[in-house]
Coordinates of C-alpha atoms in Angstrom, one line a residue:
X1 CA 22.0 0.6 4.9
X2 CA 18.7 2.2 5.6
X3 CA 18.4 5.9 6.3
X4 CA 15.4 8.1 7.0
X5 CA 16.2 11.4 5.2
X6 CA 14.0 14.2 3.8
X7 CA 13.8 12.6 0.4
X8 CA 12.6 9.2 1.8
X9 CA 10.1 11.0 4.0
X10 CA 8.7 12.8 1.0
X11 CA 8.3 9.6 -1.0
X12 CA 6.5 7.8 1.8
X13 CA 4.2 10.8 2.5
X14 CA 3.3 11.2 -1.2
X15 CA 2.5 7.5 -1.4
X16 CA 0.3 7.4 1.7
X17 CA -1.6 10.6 0.6
X18 CA -2.3 9.1 -2.8
X19 CA -3.5 5.9 -1.2
X20 CA -5.8 7.9 1.0
X21 CA -7.3 9.3 -2.2
X22 CA -7.6 5.7 -3.5
X23 CA -9.7 4.7 -0.4
X24 CA -12.1 7.6 -1.1
X25 CA -12.2 6.8 -4.8
X26 CA -13.0 3.1 -4.0
X27 CA -15.9 4.2 -1.8
X28 CA -17.2 6.6 -4.4
X29 CA -17.3 3.8 -7.0
X30 CA -19.2 1.3 -4.9
X31 CA -22.2 0.4 -6.8
X32 CA -20.9 1.8 -10.1
X33 CA -18.0 -0.6 -10.7
X34 CA -17.7 -4.1 -9.2
X35 CA -14.6 -4.4 -7.0
X36 CA -12.4 -6.8 -9.0
X37 CA -13.4 -5.3 -12.3
X38 CA -12.4 -1.9 -10.9
X39 CA -8.9 -3.3 -10.0
X40 CA -8.6 -4.9 -13.5
X41 CA -9.5 -1.7 -15.3
X42 CA -7.3 0.4 -13.0
X43 CA -4.2 -1.7 -13.6
X44 CA -4.9 -2.2 -17.3
X45 CA -5.0 1.5 -17.8
X46 CA -1.9 2.0 -15.7
X47 CA 0.0 -0.6 -17.8
X48 CA -1.0 1.2 -21.0
X49 CA 0.2 4.5 -19.7
X50 CA 3.5 3.0 -18.5
X51 CA 4.1 0.8 -21.6
X52 CA 5.9 3.4 -23.7
X53 CA 8.5 3.9 -21.0
X54 CA 8.9 0.3 -19.7
X55 CA 8.4 -2.0 -22.7
X56 CA 12.0 -3.0 -22.9
X57 CA 11.6 -5.2 -19.8
X58 CA 9.7 -7.7 -22.0
X59 CA 12.6 -8.3 -24.4
X60 CA 13.8 -11.8 -24.7
X61 CA 17.2 -11.0 -23.0
X62 CA 15.6 -9.0 -20.2
X63 CA 16.6 -9.8 -16.6
X64 CA 12.9 -10.2 -15.8
X65 CA 12.8 -13.7 -17.1
X66 CA 15.7 -14.7 -14.9
X67 CA 13.7 -13.6 -11.8
X68 CA 10.2 -14.6 -13.0
X69 CA 9.2 -16.5 -9.8
X70 CA 10.1 -13.4 -7.7
X71 CA 8.0 -11.1 -9.9
X72 CA 5.1 -13.5 -10.0
X73 CA 5.1 -13.1 -6.2
X74 CA 5.7 -9.4 -6.2
X75 CA 2.8 -8.9 -8.7
X76 CA 0.5 -11.2 -6.7
X77 CA 1.2 -9.6 -3.2
X78 CA 1.6 -6.0 -4.1
X79 CA -0.6 -5.4 -7.1
X80 CA -3.0 -8.3 -7.6
X81 CA -4.2 -9.6 -4.3
X82 CA -3.9 -6.5 -2.2
X83 CA -6.0 -4.2 -4.4
X84 CA -8.6 -6.8 -5.1
X85 CA -9.0 -7.6 -1.4
X86 CA -9.1 -3.8 -0.6
X87 CA -12.0 -3.1 -3.0
X88 CA -13.8 -6.3 -1.9
X89 CA -13.4 -5.2 1.8
X90 CA -15.0 -1.8 1.0
X91 CA -18.1 -3.6 -0.2
X92 CA -19.1 -4.9 3.3
X93 CA -16.8 -3.3 5.9
X94 CA -17.0 0.2 7.3
X95 CA -14.3 2.8 6.6
X96 CA -13.4 2.8 10.3
X97 CA -12.9 -1.0 10.4
X98 CA -10.9 -1.1 7.1
X99 CA -8.5 1.6 8.1
X100 CA -8.2 0.6 11.7
X101 CA -7.3 -3.0 10.7
X102 CA -4.9 -1.7 8.1
X103 CA -3.2 0.3 10.8
X104 CA -1.9 -3.0 12.2
X105 CA 0.6 -3.1 9.4
X106 CA 3.6 -2.1 11.5
X107 CA 2.9 -5.1 13.8
X108 CA 2.7 -7.5 10.8
X109 CA 5.9 -5.9 9.3
X110 CA 7.8 -6.6 12.5
X111 CA 6.4 -10.1 12.8
X112 CA 7.2 -11.1 9.2
X113 CA 10.7 -9.5 9.5
X114 CA 11.3 -11.6 12.6
X115 CA 10.0 -14.9 11.3
X116 CA 11.1 -14.9 7.7
X117 CA 14.0 -12.5 7.6
X118 CA 15.5 -13.0 11.1
X119 CA 15.3 -9.2 11.8
X120 CA 14.4 -9.0 15.5
X121 CA 12.2 -5.9 16.4
X122 CA 13.6 -3.5 19.0
X123 CA 11.8 -2.3 22.0
X124 CA 11.6 1.2 20.5
X125 CA 10.0 -0.2 17.4
X126 CA 7.3 -2.0 19.4
X127 CA 6.7 1.1 21.4
X128 CA 6.5 3.2 18.2
X129 CA 4.0 0.7 16.8
X130 CA 1.7 1.1 19.8
X131 CA 1.9 4.9 19.9
X132 CA 1.2 5.1 16.2
X133 CA -1.7 2.7 16.5
X134 CA -3.2 4.9 19.2
X135 CA -2.9 7.9 16.9
X136 CA -4.8 6.0 14.2
X137 CA -7.5 5.1 16.7
X138 CA -7.9 8.8 17.8
X139 CA -8.6 9.9 14.2
X140 CA -10.9 7.0 13.3
X141 CA -13.0 7.4 16.5
X142 CA -13.0 11.2 16.2
X143 CA -11.4 11.4 19.6
X144 CA -14.1 9.2 21.2
X145 CA -12.4 5.7 21.8
X146 CA -15.6 4.4 23.3
X147 CA -17.0 4.0 19.8
X148 CA -14.7 1.0 19.3
X149 CA -17.0 -1.1 21.4
X150 CA -19.8 -0.6 19.0
X151 CA -17.8 -1.9 16.0
X152 CA -19.0 -5.2 14.4
X153 CA -16.7 -7.5 12.5
X154 CA -17.8 -8.6 9.0
X155 CA -16.2 -10.6 6.1
X156 CA -14.6 -7.4 4.7
X157 CA -12.6 -7.0 8.0
X158 CA -11.0 -10.4 7.4
X159 CA -10.2 -9.5 3.8
X160 CA -8.4 -6.3 4.7
X161 CA -6.5 -8.2 7.4
X162 CA -5.3 -10.6 4.7
X163 CA -4.5 -7.7 2.4
X164 CA -2.4 -6.0 5.1
X165 CA -0.4 -9.2 5.7
X166 CA 0.3 -9.6 2.0
X167 CA 1.3 -5.9 1.7
X168 CA 3.8 -6.3 4.5
X169 CA 5.2 -9.4 2.7
X170 CA 5.5 -7.4 -0.5
X171 CA 7.3 -4.6 1.3
X172 CA 9.9 -6.9 2.8
X173 CA 10.5 -8.5 -0.6
X174 CA 11.2 -5.0 -2.1
X175 CA 13.9 -4.5 0.5
X176 CA 15.5 -7.9 -0.1
X177 CA 16.1 -8.3 -3.8
X178 CA 18.4 -11.2 -3.4
X179 CA 20.0 -12.2 -6.7
X180 CA 17.8 -9.9 -8.7
X181 CA 19.5 -6.8 -10.2
X182 CA 16.2 -4.8 -10.2
X183 CA 17.7 -1.9 -8.3
X184 CA 19.9 -1.2 -11.3
X185 CA 17.0 -1.3 -13.8
X186 CA 15.4 1.8 -15.2
X187 CA 12.5 2.8 -12.8
X188 CA 9.9 2.3 -15.6
X189 CA 11.1 -1.3 -16.3
X190 CA 10.9 -2.3 -12.6
X191 CA 7.5 -0.8 -12.2
X192 CA 6.2 -2.2 -15.5
X193 CA 7.3 -5.7 -14.5
X194 CA 5.2 -5.4 -11.3
X195 CA 2.2 -3.8 -13.0
X196 CA 1.8 -6.2 -15.8
X197 CA 2.3 -9.3 -13.7
X198 CA -0.1 -7.9 -11.2
X199 CA -2.6 -7.2 -14.0
X200 CA -2.4 -10.8 -15.1
X201 CA -3.2 -11.9 -11.5
X202 CA -6.1 -9.4 -11.4
X203 CA -7.5 -10.6 -14.7
X204 CA -7.4 -14.2 -13.3
X205 CA -9.4 -13.1 -10.3
X206 CA -11.8 -11.0 -12.4
X207 CA -12.6 -14.2 -14.4
X208 CA -14.4 -15.5 -11.3
X209 CA -16.3 -12.3 -10.9
X210 CA -17.4 -12.4 -14.5
X211 CA -18.3 -16.1 -14.4
X212 CA -20.4 -15.5 -11.3
X213 CA -22.3 -12.7 -13.0
X214 CA -21.2 -10.0 -10.5
X215 CA -19.0 -7.9 -12.9
X216 CA -20.4 -4.6 -13.9
X217 CA -19.1 -1.2 -15.0
X218 CA -21.2 2.0 -15.4
X219 CA -18.9 4.1 -17.5
X220 CA -19.6 7.9 -17.5
X221 CA -17.6 11.1 -17.1
X222 CA -17.5 10.7 -13.3
X223 CA -16.4 7.1 -13.1
X224 CA -13.9 7.6 -15.9
X225 CA -12.3 10.5 -14.1
X226 CA -12.1 8.6 -10.8
X227 CA -10.6 5.5 -12.6
X228 CA -8.1 7.7 -14.4
X229 CA -7.0 9.1 -11.0
X230 CA -6.5 5.7 -9.4
X231 CA -4.6 4.5 -12.4
X232 CA -2.1 7.3 -12.3
X233 CA -1.9 8.6 -8.7
X234 CA -2.4 5.6 -6.3
X235 CA -1.0 3.2 -8.9
X236 CA 2.0 4.5 -10.8
X237 CA 3.1 7.4 -8.7
X238 CA 2.4 5.9 -5.3
X239 CA 4.0 2.5 -6.1
X240 CA 7.1 4.2 -7.4
X241 CA 7.3 6.4 -4.3
X242 CA 6.7 3.5 -1.9
X243 CA 9.4 1.5 -3.6
X244 CA 11.9 4.3 -3.2
X245 CA 10.7 4.9 0.4
X246 CA 11.1 1.3 1.4
X247 CA 14.5 1.0 -0.1
X248 CA 15.5 4.2 1.7
X249 CA 14.0 3.7 5.2
X250 CA 13.5 -0.1 5.3
X251 CA 10.2 -1.9 5.4
X252 CA 9.7 -1.7 9.2
X253 CA 10.0 2.1 9.4
X254 CA 8.1 2.6 6.1
X255 CA 5.1 0.7 7.6
X256 CA 4.7 3.4 10.2
X257 CA 4.1 5.9 7.5
X258 CA 1.1 3.8 6.3
X259 CA -0.7 4.9 9.4
X260 CA -0.9 8.4 7.9
X261 CA -3.4 7.0 5.4
X262 CA -6.4 7.1 7.7
X263 CA -5.5 10.6 8.8
X264 CA -5.2 11.8 5.2
X265 CA -8.4 10.0 4.4
X266 CA -10.2 11.8 7.2
X267 CA -8.8 15.2 6.2
X268 CA -9.7 14.6 2.5
X269 CA -13.2 13.5 3.4
X270 CA -13.6 16.6 5.6
X271 CA -12.3 18.8 2.8
X272 CA -14.9 17.3 0.4
X273 CA -17.6 18.1 3.0
X274 CA -16.1 21.5 3.6
X275 CA -15.4 20.8 7.2
X276 CA -12.3 22.3 8.9
X277 CA -9.7 20.1 10.6
X278 CA -10.5 19.3 14.2
X279 CA -8.3 19.2 17.3
X280 CA -8.2 15.4 17.3
X281 CA -6.7 15.4 13.8
X282 CA -3.7 17.3 15.2
X283 CA -3.5 15.0 18.2
X284 CA -3.6 11.9 15.9
X285 CA -0.9 13.4 13.6
X286 CA 1.4 14.1 16.6
X287 CA 1.0 10.5 17.9
X288 CA 1.6 8.9 14.5
X289 CA 4.7 11.1 13.8
X290 CA 5.9 10.2 17.4
X291 CA 5.5 6.5 16.5
X292 CA 7.6 7.0 13.3
X293 CA 10.3 8.9 15.2
X294 CA 10.5 6.5 18.0
X295 CA 10.6 3.4 15.8
X296 CA 13.3 4.9 13.6
X297 CA 15.6 6.1 16.4
X298 CA 17.1 2.7 17.2
X299 CA 17.5 2.0 13.5
X300 CA 19.6 5.1 13.0
X301 CA 21.6 4.3 16.2
X302 CA 22.3 0.8 15.0
X303 CA 23.5 2.1 11.6
X304 CA 26.0 4.4 13.3
X305 CA 27.2 1.6 15.5
X306 CA 27.5 -0.8 12.6
X307 CA 29.5 1.7 10.6

């Protein structure tokens, strides 16, 4: 039974705030680290940090091996493909395009739930998705929606669209463990299983970047600090929080929180430039939160009725 309580809200907000930082970090490293190599180094470092806590998952009698197909898919959708596609998209697409297309996640979450999990979206969830998307549009266009007409689609836009669909699939898989006993595992074991399998997928993709002669890494104090941040914050902490949030609120409601990412990204960018928050930031926040509340209202009512 899903329930949107204060703890769940906290987990989802922390995850989205850290992923906003990841978007900024990815932009800062453009030109210094090739995108797939960045993802490989990020997850390799995250695996090393997590290894002392989650190494038991690789024991011969571990439940991981009984669910290896599931974790191959979780690692591919949630860690491997999504992050590679995100960093690739940032090479050619504009920040507005990437975050606006990523804001379509609630729509994809509703669609995947309806098609593959037989969970029909409610009218309030559809309304909430539209309201939340409007809020994202407000913050990305700086309160001037007419700028949308000047946007141009590039290859990176298609990549972030694919990444968004894969992330929606990953989130649904988290909420439907099936025969897997992963919810009874120690948190470090469950996260370690995803990180290492995702790292293997990322290394596979990085092989193509290396073979093509596109891989590069300019290691200095700045790049090392940024990579350390993305390995700890947006990787280990954010993924743990997102998993807890999805299990608490359900994938559909959790998806609406993802629309806080562009808002947090804009606020962090403004803070770095020492610019105070604008009126449209407040309007966008109100619309996004309204979308979250509206979308979760029916869910809570249904839980009460079902009980």
